[in-house]
mmCIF file of C-alpha atoms in Angstrom:
data_model
loop_
_atom_site.group_PDB
_atom_site.id
_atom_site.type_symbol
_atom_site.label_atom_id
_atom_site.label_comp_id
_atom_site.label_asym_id
_atom_site.label_seq_id
_atom_site.Cartn_x
_atom_site.Cartn_y
_atom_site.Cartn_z
ATOM 1 C CA PHE I 1 4.207 1.942 -18.272
ATOM 2 C CA THR I 2 4.835 -1.571 -16.958
ATOM 3 C CA MET I 3 2.819 -3.861 -14.723
ATOM 4 C CA HIS I 4 3.118 -7.235 -13.012
ATOM 5 C CA THR I 5 -0.016 -9.348 -13.222
ATOM 6 C CA MET I 6 -2.840 -7.222 -11.788
ATOM 7 C CA ASP I 7 -0.977 -5.974 -8.702
ATOM 8 C CA ILE I 8 -1.438 -2.258 -9.265
ATOM 9 C CA ILE I 9 -5.053 -2.703 -10.421
ATOM 10 C CA PHE I 10 -5.873 -4.808 -7.361
ATOM 11 C CA ILE I 11 -4.260 -2.242 -5.042
ATOM 12 C CA ASN I 12 -6.331 0.578 -6.532
ATOM 13 C CA TYR I 13 -9.610 -1.238 -7.179
ATOM 14 C CA PHE I 14 -11.015 -1.079 -3.644
ATOM 15 C CA PRO I 15 -10.028 2.577 -3.141
ATOM 16 C CA TYR I 16 -11.768 3.185 -6.477
ATOM 17 C CA LYS I 17 -14.895 1.536 -5.045
ATOM 18 C CA LEU I 18 -14.621 3.781 -1.979
ATOM 19 C CA VAL I 19 -14.428 6.903 -4.151
ATOM 20 C CA THR I 20 -17.189 5.882 -6.574
ATOM 21 C CA ALA I 21 -19.510 3.720 -4.466
ATOM 22 C CA GLY I 22 -18.652 4.426 -0.824
ATOM 23 C CA VAL I 23 -17.220 0.956 -0.111
ATOM 24 C CA TRP I 24 -15.169 1.774 2.986
ATOM 25 C CA ASP I 25 -14.752 -1.840 4.184
ATOM 26 C CA PRO I 26 -12.901 -3.767 1.437
ATOM 27 C CA TYR I 27 -12.701 -6.942 3.530
ATOM 28 C CA SER I 28 -16.462 -7.456 3.860
ATOM 29 C CA PHE I 29 -16.921 -6.452 0.225
ATOM 30 C CA LEU I 30 -14.341 -8.998 -0.924
ATOM 31 C CA LYS I 31 -15.753 -11.794 1.216
ATOM 32 C CA SER I 32 -19.351 -11.082 0.181
ATOM 33 C CA ASN I 33 -18.773 -10.670 -3.541
ATOM 34 C CA PHE I 34 -15.805 -12.972 -4.171
ATOM 35 C CA PRO I 35 -15.888 -15.625 -1.412
ATOM 36 C CA ASN I 36 -13.581 -18.037 -3.242
ATOM 37 C CA TYR I 37 -10.824 -15.535 -3.889
ATOM 38 C CA PRO I 38 -7.716 -16.863 -2.066
ATOM 39 C CA PHE I 39 -6.087 -13.527 -1.225
ATOM 40 C CA GLN I 40 -6.980 -10.719 1.163
ATOM 41 C CA TYR I 41 -6.736 -6.997 0.544
ATOM 42 C CA TYR I 42 -3.857 -5.047 2.036
ATOM 43 C CA SER I 43 -3.804 -3.320 5.423
ATOM 44 C CA PRO I 44 -6.538 -0.732 6.144
ATOM 45 C CA LEU I 45 -4.744 2.561 5.558
ATOM 46 C CA THR I 46 -3.686 1.367 2.112
ATOM 47 C CA HIS I 47 -7.358 1.560 1.203
ATOM 48 C CA PHE I 48 -7.862 5.090 2.512
ATOM 49 C CA ILE I 49 -4.533 6.546 1.362
ATOM 50 C CA PHE I 50 -5.060 5.387 -2.214
ATOM 51 C CA ALA I 51 -8.661 6.610 -2.166
ATOM 52 C CA PHE I 52 -7.401 10.051 -1.129
ATOM 53 C CA LEU I 53 -4.766 9.987 -3.878
ATOM 54 C CA GLN I 54 -7.393 9.000 -6.432
ATOM 55 C CA LEU I 55 -9.536 11.956 -5.394
ATOM 56 C CA LEU I 56 -6.568 14.305 -5.842
ATOM 57 C CA LEU I 57 -5.806 12.926 -9.309
ATOM 58 C CA LYS I 58 -9.417 12.612 -10.438
ATOM 59 C CA PRO I 59 -9.265 15.739 -12.688
ATOM 60 C CA PHE I 60 -6.324 14.171 -14.560
ATOM 61 C CA THR I 61 -7.628 10.608 -14.705
ATOM 62 C CA PRO I 62 -9.147 9.529 -18.054
ATOM 63 C CA ASN I 63 -12.718 8.239 -18.045
ATOM 64 C CA SER I 64 -11.419 4.971 -19.464
ATOM 65 C CA ILE I 65 -10.294 4.039 -15.938
ATOM 66 C CA ASN I 66 -13.894 3.007 -15.185
ATOM 67 C CA SER I 67 -13.968 0.519 -18.064
ATOM 68 C CA LEU I 68 -10.476 -0.656 -17.162
ATOM 69 C CA TYR I 69 -11.522 -1.514 -13.605
ATOM 70 C CA ASN I 70 -14.805 -3.116 -14.709
ATOM 71 C CA THR I 71 -12.979 -5.332 -17.179
ATOM 72 C CA ALA I 72 -10.043 -6.134 -14.917
ATOM 73 C CA VAL I 73 -12.209 -7.160 -11.971
ATOM 74 C CA LYS I 74 -13.757 -9.995 -14.005
ATOM 75 C CA TRP I 75 -10.306 -11.470 -14.491
ATOM 76 C CA ILE I 76 -8.843 -10.729 -11.070
ATOM 77 C CA PHE I 77 -11.581 -12.452 -9.091
ATOM 78 C CA ASN I 78 -12.891 -15.059 -11.511
ATOM 79 C CA GLN I 79 -10.713 -16.349 -14.317
ATOM 80 C CA GLN I 80 -7.204 -15.183 -13.401
ATOM 81 C CA GLY I 81 -4.295 -15.049 -15.811
ATOM 82 C CA TYR I 82 -0.773 -13.765 -16.374
ATOM 83 C CA THR I 83 0.603 -10.318 -17.161
ATOM 84 C CA VAL I 84 0.585 -10.910 -20.908
ATOM 85 C CA HIS I 85 -3.125 -11.760 -20.784
ATOM 86 C CA TYR I 86 -3.994 -8.691 -18.716
ATOM 87 C CA ALA I 87 -2.008 -6.376 -20.962
ATOM 88 C CA THR I 88 -3.829 -7.788 -23.980
ATOM 89 C CA ILE I 89 -7.235 -7.435 -22.344
ATOM 90 C CA LEU I 90 -6.730 -3.912 -21.026
ATOM 91 C CA HIS I 91 -4.760 -2.199 -23.784
ATOM 92 C CA ASN I 92 -7.960 -0.764 -25.312
ATOM 93 C CA TYR I 93 -8.604 1.266 -22.137
ATOM 94 C CA GLN I 94 -5.671 3.702 -22.383
ATOM 95 C CA LEU I 95 -3.623 1.242 -20.336
ATOM 96 C CA PHE I 96 -0.318 3.136 -20.480
ATOM 97 C CA ARG I 97 -1.866 6.469 -19.525
ATOM 98 C CA ASN I 98 -3.820 4.905 -16.660
ATOM 99 C CA LEU I 99 -0.729 3.092 -15.388
ATOM 100 C CA PHE I 100 1.110 6.406 -15.390
ATOM 101 C CA ILE I 101 -1.678 8.052 -13.351
ATOM 102 C CA LEU I 102 -1.799 5.152 -10.880
ATOM 103 C CA LYS I 103 1.964 5.261 -10.280
ATOM 104 C CA PHE I 104 2.345 9.036 -10.302
ATOM 105 C CA PRO I 105 1.673 9.462 -6.523
ATOM 106 C CA TYR I 106 4.731 7.339 -5.791
ATOM 107 C CA LEU I 107 6.862 10.268 -6.939
ATOM 108 C CA PHE I 108 5.663 12.404 -4.034
ATOM 109 C CA PHE I 109 6.750 9.808 -1.486
ATOM 110 C CA ASP I 110 9.977 9.216 -3.423
ATOM 111 C CA PHE I 111 11.071 12.865 -3.298
ATOM 112 C CA ALA I 112 9.809 13.250 0.280
ATOM 113 C CA ILE I 113 12.049 10.377 1.415
ATOM 114 C CA GLY I 114 14.995 11.977 -0.372
ATOM 115 C CA GLY I 115 14.228 15.266 1.386
ATOM 116 C CA LEU I 116 14.131 13.518 4.765
ATOM 117 C CA PHE I 117 17.582 12.055 4.132
ATOM 118 C CA LEU I 118 18.864 15.594 3.562
ATOM 119 C CA LYS I 119 17.469 16.596 6.971
ATOM 120 C CA ILE I 120 18.471 13.491 8.920
ATOM 121 C CA ILE I 121 22.112 13.223 7.832
ATOM 122 C CA PRO I 122 24.144 16.095 9.360
ATOM 123 C CA ASN I 123 27.021 16.056 6.889
ATOM 124 C CA LYS I 124 25.811 17.892 3.753
ATOM 125 C CA GLU I 125 28.081 15.960 1.419
ATOM 126 C CA HIS I 126 26.952 12.620 2.827
ATOM 127 C CA ALA I 127 23.331 13.772 2.805
ATOM 128 C CA LEU I 128 23.499 14.747 -0.860
ATOM 129 C CA PHE I 129 25.160 11.431 -1.716
ATOM 130 C CA SER I 130 22.365 9.570 0.138
ATOM 131 C CA TYR I 131 19.748 11.594 -1.731
ATOM 132 C CA LYS I 132 21.284 10.686 -5.109
ATOM 133 C CA LEU I 133 21.672 7.056 -4.071
ATOM 134 C CA TRP I 134 18.030 6.898 -3.045
ATOM 135 C CA MET I 135 16.833 8.410 -6.318
ATOM 136 C CA LEU I 136 18.699 5.694 -8.232
ATOM 137 C CA ASN I 137 17.663 2.907 -5.865
ATOM 138 C CA PRO I 138 17.040 -0.132 -8.121
ATOM 139 C CA ALA I 139 14.763 -1.770 -5.517
ATOM 140 C CA VAL I 140 12.402 1.225 -5.627
ATOM 141 C CA LEU I 141 12.556 1.526 -9.400
ATOM 142 C CA HIS I 142 11.675 -2.140 -9.754
ATOM 143 C CA SER I 143 9.074 -2.677 -7.021
ATOM 144 C CA CYS I 144 7.201 0.629 -7.382
ATOM 145 C CA TYR I 145 7.661 1.944 -10.897
ATOM 146 C CA ALA I 146 8.045 -1.357 -12.765
ATOM 147 C CA ILE I 147 5.812 -3.753 -10.824
ATOM 148 C CA GLY I 148 3.489 -1.150 -9.274
ATOM 149 C CA GLN I 149 3.746 -2.205 -5.624
ATOM 150 C CA TYR I 150 3.624 0.523 -2.986
ATOM 151 C CA GLU I 151 6.417 -0.270 -0.517
ATOM 152 C CA ILE I 152 7.557 3.316 -0.937
ATOM 153 C CA ILE I 153 4.558 4.516 1.135
ATOM 154 C CA PRO I 154 5.308 2.589 4.352
ATOM 155 C CA THR I 155 8.984 3.401 3.745
ATOM 156 C CA PHE I 156 8.118 7.112 3.759
ATOM 157 C CA PHE I 157 6.314 6.821 7.102
ATOM 158 C CA LEU I 158 9.203 4.771 8.485
ATOM 159 C CA ILE I 159 11.824 7.357 7.473
ATOM 160 C CA LEU I 160 9.578 10.157 8.757
ATOM 161 C CA ALA I 161 9.388 8.342 12.106
ATOM 162 C CA VAL I 162 13.200 8.081 12.171
ATOM 163 C CA TYR I 163 13.458 11.828 11.486
ATOM 164 C CA LEU I 164 11.017 12.675 14.289
ATOM 165 C CA MET I 165 12.842 10.395 16.711
ATOM 166 C CA ILE I 166 16.396 11.490 15.936
ATOM 167 C CA LYS I 167 15.955 15.170 15.132
ATOM 168 C CA LYS I 168 12.833 16.210 17.014
ATOM 169 C CA LYS I 169 12.854 13.757 19.920
ATOM 170 C CA ASN I 170 9.096 13.549 19.533
ATOM 171 C CA TYR I 171 8.441 9.938 20.446
ATOM 172 C CA TYR I 172 4.652 10.138 20.324
ATOM 173 C CA LEU I 173 4.714 11.348 16.723
ATOM 174 C CA THR I 174 7.368 8.741 15.988
ATOM 175 C CA ILE I 175 5.031 5.998 17.149
ATOM 176 C CA LEU I 176 2.071 7.589 15.332
ATOM 177 C CA PHE I 177 3.832 7.383 11.976
ATOM 178 C CA LEU I 178 5.169 3.900 12.674
ATOM 179 C CA VAL I 179 1.579 2.787 13.253
ATOM 180 C CA ILE I 180 0.439 4.534 10.070
ATOM 181 C CA GLY I 181 3.246 2.828 8.178
ATOM 182 C CA GLY I 182 2.391 -0.532 9.742
ATOM 183 C CA ALA I 183 -1.248 -0.065 8.791
ATOM 184 C CA THR I 184 -0.137 0.040 5.152
ATOM 185 C CA LYS I 185 2.382 -2.823 5.353
ATOM 186 C CA ILE I 186 3.201 -4.616 8.559
ATOM 187 C CA LEU I 187 6.979 -4.148 8.934
ATOM 188 C CA PRO I 188 6.936 -0.800 10.870
ATOM 189 C CA PHE I 189 4.804 -2.463 13.570
ATOM 190 C CA PHE I 190 7.829 -4.529 14.624
ATOM 191 C CA LEU I 191 9.803 -1.360 15.349
ATOM 192 C CA ILE I 192 7.267 0.058 17.813
ATOM 193 C CA PRO I 193 8.401 -2.061 20.813
ATOM 194 C CA ILE I 194 12.009 -1.045 20.109
ATOM 195 C CA VAL I 195 11.063 2.639 20.117
ATOM 196 C CA VAL I 196 9.064 2.209 23.314
ATOM 197 C CA ILE I 197 11.934 0.472 25.095
ATOM 198 C CA LEU I 198 14.696 2.784 23.868
ATOM 199 C CA SER I 199 12.802 6.076 24.053
ATOM 200 C CA GLY I 200 10.901 5.741 27.280
ATOM 201 C CA ARG I 201 12.609 7.774 30.013
ATOM 202 C CA ASN I 202 11.210 5.544 32.734
ATOM 203 C CA ILE I 203 8.678 2.760 33.235
ATOM 204 C CA ARG I 204 5.755 5.158 33.332
ATOM 205 C CA HIS I 205 6.831 6.859 30.113
ATOM 206 C CA LYS I 206 7.295 3.493 28.397
ATOM 207 C CA ILE I 207 3.793 2.430 29.451
ATOM 208 C CA ASN I 208 2.336 5.688 28.144
ATOM 209 C CA LEU I 209 4.078 5.192 24.785
ATOM 210 C CA ALA I 210 2.810 1.601 24.598
ATOM 211 C CA ILE I 211 -0.759 2.678 25.408
ATOM 212 C CA TRP I 212 -0.508 5.428 22.790
ATOM 213 C CA ALA I 213 0.582 2.890 20.155
ATOM 214 C CA LEU I 214 -2.138 0.420 21.109
ATOM 215 C CA GLY I 215 -4.781 3.149 21.092
ATOM 216 C CA ILE I 216 -3.923 4.222 17.532
ATOM 217 C CA ILE I 217 -3.887 0.625 16.315
ATOM 218 C CA LEU I 218 -7.326 0.005 17.847
ATOM 219 C CA PHE I 219 -8.631 3.248 16.353
ATOM 220 C CA ILE I 220 -7.602 2.059 12.882
ATOM 221 C CA TYR I 221 -8.457 -1.637 13.108
ATOM 222 C CA LEU I 222 -11.376 -1.942 15.534
ATOM 223 C CA PRO I 223 -14.141 -0.411 13.324
ATOM 224 C CA LEU I 224 -13.114 -2.620 10.400
ATOM 225 C CA TYR I 225 -12.770 -5.622 12.702
ATOM 226 C CA ILE I 226 -16.387 -5.157 13.747
ATOM 227 C CA THR I 227 -17.816 -4.535 10.269
ATOM 228 C CA SER I 228 -15.756 -7.260 8.577
ATOM 229 C CA ASN I 229 -16.317 -9.843 11.328
ATOM 230 C CA GLY I 230 -12.578 -10.096 11.867
ATOM 231 C CA GLU I 231 -11.598 -10.392 8.197
ATOM 232 C CA VAL I 232 -9.375 -7.322 8.472
ATOM 233 C CA LEU I 233 -6.919 -9.338 10.578
ATOM 234 C CA ASN I 234 -6.239 -11.535 7.564
ATOM 235 C CA SER I 235 -4.525 -8.548 5.978
ATOM 236 C CA LEU I 236 -1.758 -9.053 8.555
ATOM 237 C CA VAL I 237 -0.976 -12.645 7.597
ATOM 238 C CA VAL I 238 -0.355 -14.714 4.496
ATOM 239 C CA SER I 239 -3.317 -16.614 3.099
ATOM 240 C CA SER I 240 -3.483 -20.294 3.920
ATOM 241 C CA THR I 241 -1.348 -22.723 1.964
ATOM 242 C CA VAL I 242 -4.408 -24.681 0.908
ATOM 243 C CA LYS I 243 -6.069 -21.653 -0.652
ATOM 244 C CA LEU I 244 -2.885 -20.539 -2.381
ATOM 245 C CA SER I 245 -2.140 -23.996 -3.749
ATOM 246 C CA GLY I 246 -5.648 -24.133 -5.176
ATOM 247 C CA TYR I 247 -5.157 -20.749 -6.793
ATOM 248 C CA PHE I 248 -1.887 -21.717 -8.472
ATOM 249 C CA LEU I 249 -3.376 -25.033 -9.580
ATOM 250 C CA SER I 250 -6.169 -23.102 -11.289
ATOM 251 C CA LEU I 251 -3.555 -21.020 -13.087
ATOM 252 C CA LYS I 252 -1.827 -24.155 -14.301
ATOM 253 C CA ASN I 253 -5.054 -25.428 -15.811
ATOM 254 C CA LEU I 254 -5.943 -22.194 -17.599
ATOM 255 C CA ASN I 255 -6.826 -22.342 -21.255
ATOM 256 C CA LEU I 256 -6.741 -18.741 -22.488
ATOM 257 C CA ASN I 257 -7.148 -17.854 -26.122
ATOM 258 C CA PHE I 258 -6.643 -14.404 -27.686
#
């Protein structure tokens, strides 16, 4: 039932707009409606994965989530603030219950990663130890369940890719899930060239793997690149120092009263 600033609300807001209003391009929406906002939304599949998860959990999600988003968005994109301010503003909208619903999908990826460790590691004793170690991983407990960030999702696709490479020797599926992971957060993208070089049986096979990877990346990014006029590429890089410095300066000058 914890949060860090508006991270988890920001992550879920655009998928919420996809589910409720059909906003499938968060980058154009953000630029059109909040042109002075210094940050960009996350990578494309983050948007669609969380929208799918919201649809699955819709029967269990309280109606107060609508008011929570409508109130939070005024602060995220306009006035800004700190965690204590957001908690104060949002506590009337079943904040704890909604935070639980928003973080609940992380459990699926958490247990799935543990299950993959059991399959990847041949020694049963070592595999069980790895499973227990993962379940008590303080980095996951802090970043996902305390702060609300979603690193566990690209981690799942990364570990799944490792399983497919080591156990199944299916290099095309390995690259597919590395691309999916990279299209949520960028790190798995850097592993694709390594897989291509190490897994390709010969030059022709390496080229085919590289074309396969590039084709999936274009399939994910090209439609949004066209509709967002290139804004989607900003999800791959950090916002400019000038914009960020202006944002933090605005925080310093806040005068919030409750």
